mmCIF file of C-alpha atoms in Angstrom:
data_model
loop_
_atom_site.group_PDB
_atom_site.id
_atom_site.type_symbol
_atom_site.label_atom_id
_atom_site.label_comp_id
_atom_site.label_asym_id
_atom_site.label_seq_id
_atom_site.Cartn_x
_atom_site.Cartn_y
_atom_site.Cartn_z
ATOM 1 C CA UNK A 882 91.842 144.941 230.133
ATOM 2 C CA UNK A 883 90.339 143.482 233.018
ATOM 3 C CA UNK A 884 94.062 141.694 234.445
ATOM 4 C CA UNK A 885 94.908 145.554 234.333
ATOM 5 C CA UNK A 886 92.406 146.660 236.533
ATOM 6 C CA UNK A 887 93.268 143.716 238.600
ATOM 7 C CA UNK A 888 96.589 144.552 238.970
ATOM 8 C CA UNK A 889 96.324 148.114 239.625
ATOM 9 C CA UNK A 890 93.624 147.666 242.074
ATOM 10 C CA UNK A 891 96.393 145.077 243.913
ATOM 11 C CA UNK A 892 98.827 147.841 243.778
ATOM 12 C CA UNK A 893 96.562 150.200 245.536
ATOM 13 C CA UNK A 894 94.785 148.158 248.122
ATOM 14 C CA UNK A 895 98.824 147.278 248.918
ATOM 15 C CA UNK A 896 99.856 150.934 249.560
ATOM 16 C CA UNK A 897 96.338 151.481 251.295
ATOM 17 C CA UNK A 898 97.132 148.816 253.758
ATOM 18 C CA UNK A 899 100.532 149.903 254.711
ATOM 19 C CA UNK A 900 98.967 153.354 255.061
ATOM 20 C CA UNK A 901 96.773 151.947 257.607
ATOM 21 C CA UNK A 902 99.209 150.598 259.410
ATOM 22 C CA UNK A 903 101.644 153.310 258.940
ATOM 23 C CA UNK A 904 99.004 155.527 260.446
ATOM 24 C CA UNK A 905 98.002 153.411 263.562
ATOM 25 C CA UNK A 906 99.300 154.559 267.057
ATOM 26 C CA UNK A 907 102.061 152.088 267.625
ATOM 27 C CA UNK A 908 103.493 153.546 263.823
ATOM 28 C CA UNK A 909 102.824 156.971 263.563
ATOM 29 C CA UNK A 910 104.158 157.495 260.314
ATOM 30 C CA UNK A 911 101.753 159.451 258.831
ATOM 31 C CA UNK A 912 98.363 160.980 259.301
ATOM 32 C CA UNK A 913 95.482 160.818 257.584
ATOM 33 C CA UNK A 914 93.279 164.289 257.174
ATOM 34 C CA UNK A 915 90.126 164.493 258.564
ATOM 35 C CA UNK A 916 88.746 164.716 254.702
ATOM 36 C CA UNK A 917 89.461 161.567 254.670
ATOM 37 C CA UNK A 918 88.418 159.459 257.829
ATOM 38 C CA UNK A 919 85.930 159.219 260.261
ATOM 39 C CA UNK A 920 85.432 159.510 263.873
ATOM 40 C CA UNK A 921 84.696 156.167 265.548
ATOM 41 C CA UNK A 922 81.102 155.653 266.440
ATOM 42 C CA UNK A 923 82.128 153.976 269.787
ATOM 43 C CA UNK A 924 85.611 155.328 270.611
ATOM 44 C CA UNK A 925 86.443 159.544 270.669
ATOM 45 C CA UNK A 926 89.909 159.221 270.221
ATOM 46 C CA UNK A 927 90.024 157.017 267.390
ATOM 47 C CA UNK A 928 90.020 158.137 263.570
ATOM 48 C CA UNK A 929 89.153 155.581 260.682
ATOM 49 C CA UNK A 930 91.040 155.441 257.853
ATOM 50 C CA UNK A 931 87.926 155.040 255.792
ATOM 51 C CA UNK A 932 88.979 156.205 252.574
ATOM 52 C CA UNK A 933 92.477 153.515 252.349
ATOM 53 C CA UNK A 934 89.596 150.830 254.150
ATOM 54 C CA UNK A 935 87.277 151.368 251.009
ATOM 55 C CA UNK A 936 90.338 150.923 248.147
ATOM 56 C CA UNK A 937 91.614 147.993 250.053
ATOM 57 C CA UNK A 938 87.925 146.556 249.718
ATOM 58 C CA UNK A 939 86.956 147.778 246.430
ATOM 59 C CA UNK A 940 90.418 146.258 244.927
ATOM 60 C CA UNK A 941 88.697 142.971 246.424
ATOM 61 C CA UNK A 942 85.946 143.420 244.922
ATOM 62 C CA UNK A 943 87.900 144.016 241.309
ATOM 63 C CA UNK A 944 89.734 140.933 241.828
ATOM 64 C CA UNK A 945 86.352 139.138 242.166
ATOM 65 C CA UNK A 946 84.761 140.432 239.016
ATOM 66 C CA UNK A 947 88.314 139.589 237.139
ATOM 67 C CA UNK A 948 87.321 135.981 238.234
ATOM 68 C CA UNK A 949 83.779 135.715 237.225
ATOM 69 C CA UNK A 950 85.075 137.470 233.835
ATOM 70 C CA UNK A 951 87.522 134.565 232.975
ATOM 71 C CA UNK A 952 84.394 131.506 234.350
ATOM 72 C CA UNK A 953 82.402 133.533 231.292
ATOM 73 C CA UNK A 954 85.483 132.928 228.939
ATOM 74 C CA UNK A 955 86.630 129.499 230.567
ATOM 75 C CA UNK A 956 83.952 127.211 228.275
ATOM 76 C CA UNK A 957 84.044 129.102 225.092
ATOM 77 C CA UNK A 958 85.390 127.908 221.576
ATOM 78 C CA UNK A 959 87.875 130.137 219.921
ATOM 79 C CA UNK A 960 85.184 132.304 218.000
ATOM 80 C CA UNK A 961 82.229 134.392 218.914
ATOM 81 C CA UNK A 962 79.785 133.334 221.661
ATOM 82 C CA UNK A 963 76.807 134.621 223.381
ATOM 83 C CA UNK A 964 78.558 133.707 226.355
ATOM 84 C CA UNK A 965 80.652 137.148 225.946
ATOM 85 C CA UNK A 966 77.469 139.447 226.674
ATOM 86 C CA UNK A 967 77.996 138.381 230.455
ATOM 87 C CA UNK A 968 82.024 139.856 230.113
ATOM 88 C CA UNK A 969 80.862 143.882 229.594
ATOM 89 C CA UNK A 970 79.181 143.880 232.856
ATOM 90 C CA UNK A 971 82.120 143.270 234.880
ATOM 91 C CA UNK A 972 84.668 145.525 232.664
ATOM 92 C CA UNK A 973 82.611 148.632 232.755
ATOM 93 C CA UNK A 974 81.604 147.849 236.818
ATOM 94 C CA UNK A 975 85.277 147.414 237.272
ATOM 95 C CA UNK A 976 86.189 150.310 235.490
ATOM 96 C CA UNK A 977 83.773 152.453 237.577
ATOM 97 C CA UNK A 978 85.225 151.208 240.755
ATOM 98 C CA UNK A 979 88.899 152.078 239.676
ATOM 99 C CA UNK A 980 88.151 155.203 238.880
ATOM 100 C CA UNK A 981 86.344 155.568 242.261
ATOM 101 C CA UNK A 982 90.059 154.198 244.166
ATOM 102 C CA UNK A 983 92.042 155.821 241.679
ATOM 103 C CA UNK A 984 90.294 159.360 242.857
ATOM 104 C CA UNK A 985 90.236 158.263 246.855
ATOM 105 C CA UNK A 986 93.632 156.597 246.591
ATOM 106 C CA UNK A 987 95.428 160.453 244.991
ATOM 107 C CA UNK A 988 93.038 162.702 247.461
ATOM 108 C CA UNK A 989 93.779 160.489 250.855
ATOM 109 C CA UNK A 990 98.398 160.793 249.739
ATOM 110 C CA UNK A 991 97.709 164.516 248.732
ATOM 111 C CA UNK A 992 96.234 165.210 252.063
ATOM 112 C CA UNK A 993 98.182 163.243 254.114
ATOM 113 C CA UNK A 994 100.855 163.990 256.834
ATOM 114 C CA UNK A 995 104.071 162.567 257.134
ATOM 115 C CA UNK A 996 105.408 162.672 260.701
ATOM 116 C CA UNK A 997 109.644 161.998 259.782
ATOM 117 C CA UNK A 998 110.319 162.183 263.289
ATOM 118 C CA UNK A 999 108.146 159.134 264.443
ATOM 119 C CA UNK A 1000 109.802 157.630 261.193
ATOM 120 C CA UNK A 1001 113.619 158.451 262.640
ATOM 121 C CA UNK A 1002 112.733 156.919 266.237
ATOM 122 C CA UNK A 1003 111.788 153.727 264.633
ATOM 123 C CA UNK A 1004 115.122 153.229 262.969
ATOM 124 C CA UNK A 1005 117.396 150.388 264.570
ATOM 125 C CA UNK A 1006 120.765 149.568 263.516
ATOM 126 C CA UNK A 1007 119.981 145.569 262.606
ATOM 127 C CA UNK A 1008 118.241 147.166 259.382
ATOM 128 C CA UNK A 1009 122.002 148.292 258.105
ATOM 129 C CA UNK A 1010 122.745 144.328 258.411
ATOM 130 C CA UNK A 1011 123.041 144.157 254.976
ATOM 131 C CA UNK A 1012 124.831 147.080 254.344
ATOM 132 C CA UNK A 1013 127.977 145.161 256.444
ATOM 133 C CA UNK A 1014 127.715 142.709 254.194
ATOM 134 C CA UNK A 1015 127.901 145.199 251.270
ATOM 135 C CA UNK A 1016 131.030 146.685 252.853
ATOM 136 C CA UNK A 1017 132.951 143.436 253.142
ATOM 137 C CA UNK A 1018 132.011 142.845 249.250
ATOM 138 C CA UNK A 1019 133.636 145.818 248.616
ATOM 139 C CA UNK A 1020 136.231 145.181 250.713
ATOM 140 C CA UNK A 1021 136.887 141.719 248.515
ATOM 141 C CA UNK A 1022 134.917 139.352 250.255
ATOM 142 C CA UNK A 1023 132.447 137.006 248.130
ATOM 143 C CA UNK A 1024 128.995 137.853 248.615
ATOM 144 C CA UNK A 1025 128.549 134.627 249.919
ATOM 145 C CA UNK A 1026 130.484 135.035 252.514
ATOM 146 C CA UNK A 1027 129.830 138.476 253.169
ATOM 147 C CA UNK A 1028 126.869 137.489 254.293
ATOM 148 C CA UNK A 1029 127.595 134.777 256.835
ATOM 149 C CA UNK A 1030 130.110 137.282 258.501
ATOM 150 C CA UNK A 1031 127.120 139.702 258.446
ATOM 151 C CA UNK A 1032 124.901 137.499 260.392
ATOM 152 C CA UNK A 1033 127.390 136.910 262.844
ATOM 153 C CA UNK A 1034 127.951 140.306 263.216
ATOM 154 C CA UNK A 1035 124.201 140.653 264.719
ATOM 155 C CA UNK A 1036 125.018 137.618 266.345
ATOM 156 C CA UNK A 1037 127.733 139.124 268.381
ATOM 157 C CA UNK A 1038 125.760 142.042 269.125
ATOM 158 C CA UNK A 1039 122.858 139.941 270.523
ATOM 159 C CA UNK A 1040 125.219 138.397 272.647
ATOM 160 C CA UNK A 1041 126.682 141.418 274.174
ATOM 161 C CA UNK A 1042 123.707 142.817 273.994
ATOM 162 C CA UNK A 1043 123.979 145.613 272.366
ATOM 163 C CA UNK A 1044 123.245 147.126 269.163
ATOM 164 C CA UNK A 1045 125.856 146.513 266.175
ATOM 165 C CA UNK A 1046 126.575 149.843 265.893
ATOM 166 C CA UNK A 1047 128.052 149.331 269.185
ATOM 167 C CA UNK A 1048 130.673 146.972 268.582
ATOM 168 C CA UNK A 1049 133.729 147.906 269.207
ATOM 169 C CA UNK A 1050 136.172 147.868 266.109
ATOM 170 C CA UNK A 1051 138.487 144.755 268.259
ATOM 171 C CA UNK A 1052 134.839 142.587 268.257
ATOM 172 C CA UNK A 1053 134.948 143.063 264.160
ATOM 173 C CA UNK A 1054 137.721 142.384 263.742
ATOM 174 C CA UNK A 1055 137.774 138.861 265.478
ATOM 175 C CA UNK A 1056 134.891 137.915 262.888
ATOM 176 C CA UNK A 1057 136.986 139.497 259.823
ATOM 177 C CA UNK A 1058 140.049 141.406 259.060
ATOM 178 C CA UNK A 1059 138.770 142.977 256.570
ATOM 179 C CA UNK A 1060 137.060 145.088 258.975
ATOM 180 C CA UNK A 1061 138.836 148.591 259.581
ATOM 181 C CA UNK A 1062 138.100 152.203 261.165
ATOM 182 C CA UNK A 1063 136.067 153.099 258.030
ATOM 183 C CA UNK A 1064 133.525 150.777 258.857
ATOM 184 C CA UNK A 1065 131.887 153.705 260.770
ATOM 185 C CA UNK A 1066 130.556 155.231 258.194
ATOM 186 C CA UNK A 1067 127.799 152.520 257.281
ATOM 187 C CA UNK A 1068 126.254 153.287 260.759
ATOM 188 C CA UNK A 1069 124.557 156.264 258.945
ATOM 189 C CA UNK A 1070 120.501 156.062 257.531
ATOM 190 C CA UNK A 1071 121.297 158.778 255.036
ATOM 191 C CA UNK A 1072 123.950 157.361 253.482
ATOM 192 C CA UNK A 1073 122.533 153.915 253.890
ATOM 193 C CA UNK A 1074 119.674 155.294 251.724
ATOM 194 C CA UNK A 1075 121.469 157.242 249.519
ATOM 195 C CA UNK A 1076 123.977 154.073 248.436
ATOM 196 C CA UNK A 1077 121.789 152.514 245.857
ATOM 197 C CA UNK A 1078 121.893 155.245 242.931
ATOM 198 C CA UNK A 1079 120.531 152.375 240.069
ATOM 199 C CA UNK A 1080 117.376 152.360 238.257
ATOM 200 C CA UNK A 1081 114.524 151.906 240.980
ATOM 201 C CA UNK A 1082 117.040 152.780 243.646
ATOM 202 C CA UNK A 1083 116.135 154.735 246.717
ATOM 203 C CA UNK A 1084 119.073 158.004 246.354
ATOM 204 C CA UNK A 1085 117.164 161.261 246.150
ATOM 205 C CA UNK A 1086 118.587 161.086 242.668
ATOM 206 C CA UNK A 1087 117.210 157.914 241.724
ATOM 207 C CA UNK A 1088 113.799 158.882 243.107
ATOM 208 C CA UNK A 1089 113.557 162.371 241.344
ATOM 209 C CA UNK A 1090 114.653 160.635 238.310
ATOM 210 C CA UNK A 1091 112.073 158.280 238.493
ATOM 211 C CA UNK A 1092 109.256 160.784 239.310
ATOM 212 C CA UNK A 1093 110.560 162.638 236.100
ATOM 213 C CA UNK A 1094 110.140 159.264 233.885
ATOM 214 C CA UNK A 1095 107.166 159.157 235.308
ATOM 215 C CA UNK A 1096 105.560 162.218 234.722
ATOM 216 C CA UNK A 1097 107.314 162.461 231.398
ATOM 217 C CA UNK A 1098 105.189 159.379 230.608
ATOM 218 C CA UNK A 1099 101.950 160.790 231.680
ATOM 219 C CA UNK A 1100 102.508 163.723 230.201
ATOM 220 C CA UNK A 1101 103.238 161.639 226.352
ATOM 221 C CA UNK A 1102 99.445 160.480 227.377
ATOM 222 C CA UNK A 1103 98.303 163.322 228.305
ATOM 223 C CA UNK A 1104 97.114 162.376 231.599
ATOM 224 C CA UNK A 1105 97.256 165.949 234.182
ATOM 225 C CA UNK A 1106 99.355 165.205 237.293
ATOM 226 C CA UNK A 1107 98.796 167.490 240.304
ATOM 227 C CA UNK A 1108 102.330 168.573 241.798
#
């Protein structure tokens, strides 16, 4: 039980810390309501994103107990000990403070803001990389080699400096035939996103899929999920 809380406190603090930095200045990817943060005691402008701060610390803090729960286990025999007295205090504390991130953690993404267009200017064509290499494989290539080609792909963009989106078809081509006309259509986010369709994918229809499973699963539990 208490690896559990351990590992859903990890999962938290990680989505609390790339909220943080998602919400920073240089990011700008989302913004955290006022409910939820603080005004800086020294700066005006600044907001603290108190509420992700305190799960990222209190999934520490989980973590700890987990460890001082398996030093009161560590020199036991395989039966019934005293010793075991000492484990109760650090399930039901760590309970308490899951419960407490669990609740901050689902009030901070409710209230949130997502700012896409901050998201869209941070896109840069080196991130479809691997989607060139994808396109070669299903042009025939090995993977292998696909992805050697890929890299010097960016290479030859870096060169000319330029993005690869940039290259001209004739540059390609001098790295592999197998390049042709249609290779313009990787050079798109959207469909870059919407390629991977398999279980855990990133597709709308993957996504919605899994929120269904999800919620389907809850639901056999009888755990209430706000919409």
């Amino acid at each position: 039980m208490e690896s559990l809380f351990v590992k859903i406190g990890i999962h938290l603090s990680r989505l609390a810390e790339d909220l943080i930095l998602y919400s920073t200045k240089e990011f700008g990817f989302v913004s955290i309501a006022e409910s939820h943060s603080t005004g800086s005691s020294l700066m005006p402008q600044k907001r603290n994103p108190d509420s992700l701060e305190l799960i990222r610390g209190i999934g520490g803090s989980i973590m700890g107990q987990c460890c001082g729960f398996l030093a009161v286990l560590k020199g036991t025999p395989s039966t019934y000990n005293k010793d075991l007295q000492c484990d109760k205090e650090a399930v039901f504390s760590s309970f308490d403070k899951l419960m407490r991130i669990v609740e901050l953690c689902e009030g901070t993404v409710r209230t949130l803001t997502l700012n896409p267009d901050r998201c869209e200017v941070a896109l840069s064509s080196d991130m479809l990389a691997t989607d060139v290499a994808y396109y070669l494989v299903r042009k025939g290539v090995p993977f292998r080699d696909a992805h050697g080609l890929a890299g010097k792909v960016v290479a030859a963009a870096e060169q000319k400096s330029v993005d690869i989106d940039h290259l001209e078809l004739k540059d390609l081509k001098l790295i592999s035939p197998h390049f042709d006309a249609d290779v313009k259509k990787i050079w798109d986010y959207d469909n870059s996103v919407e390629q991977y369709q398999a279980i855990g994918g990133t597709s709308k229809k993957s996504v919605l899929e899994q929120i269904h499973e999800l919620k389907a699963w809850l639901g056999e539990h009888k755990i209430s999920v706000t919409k």
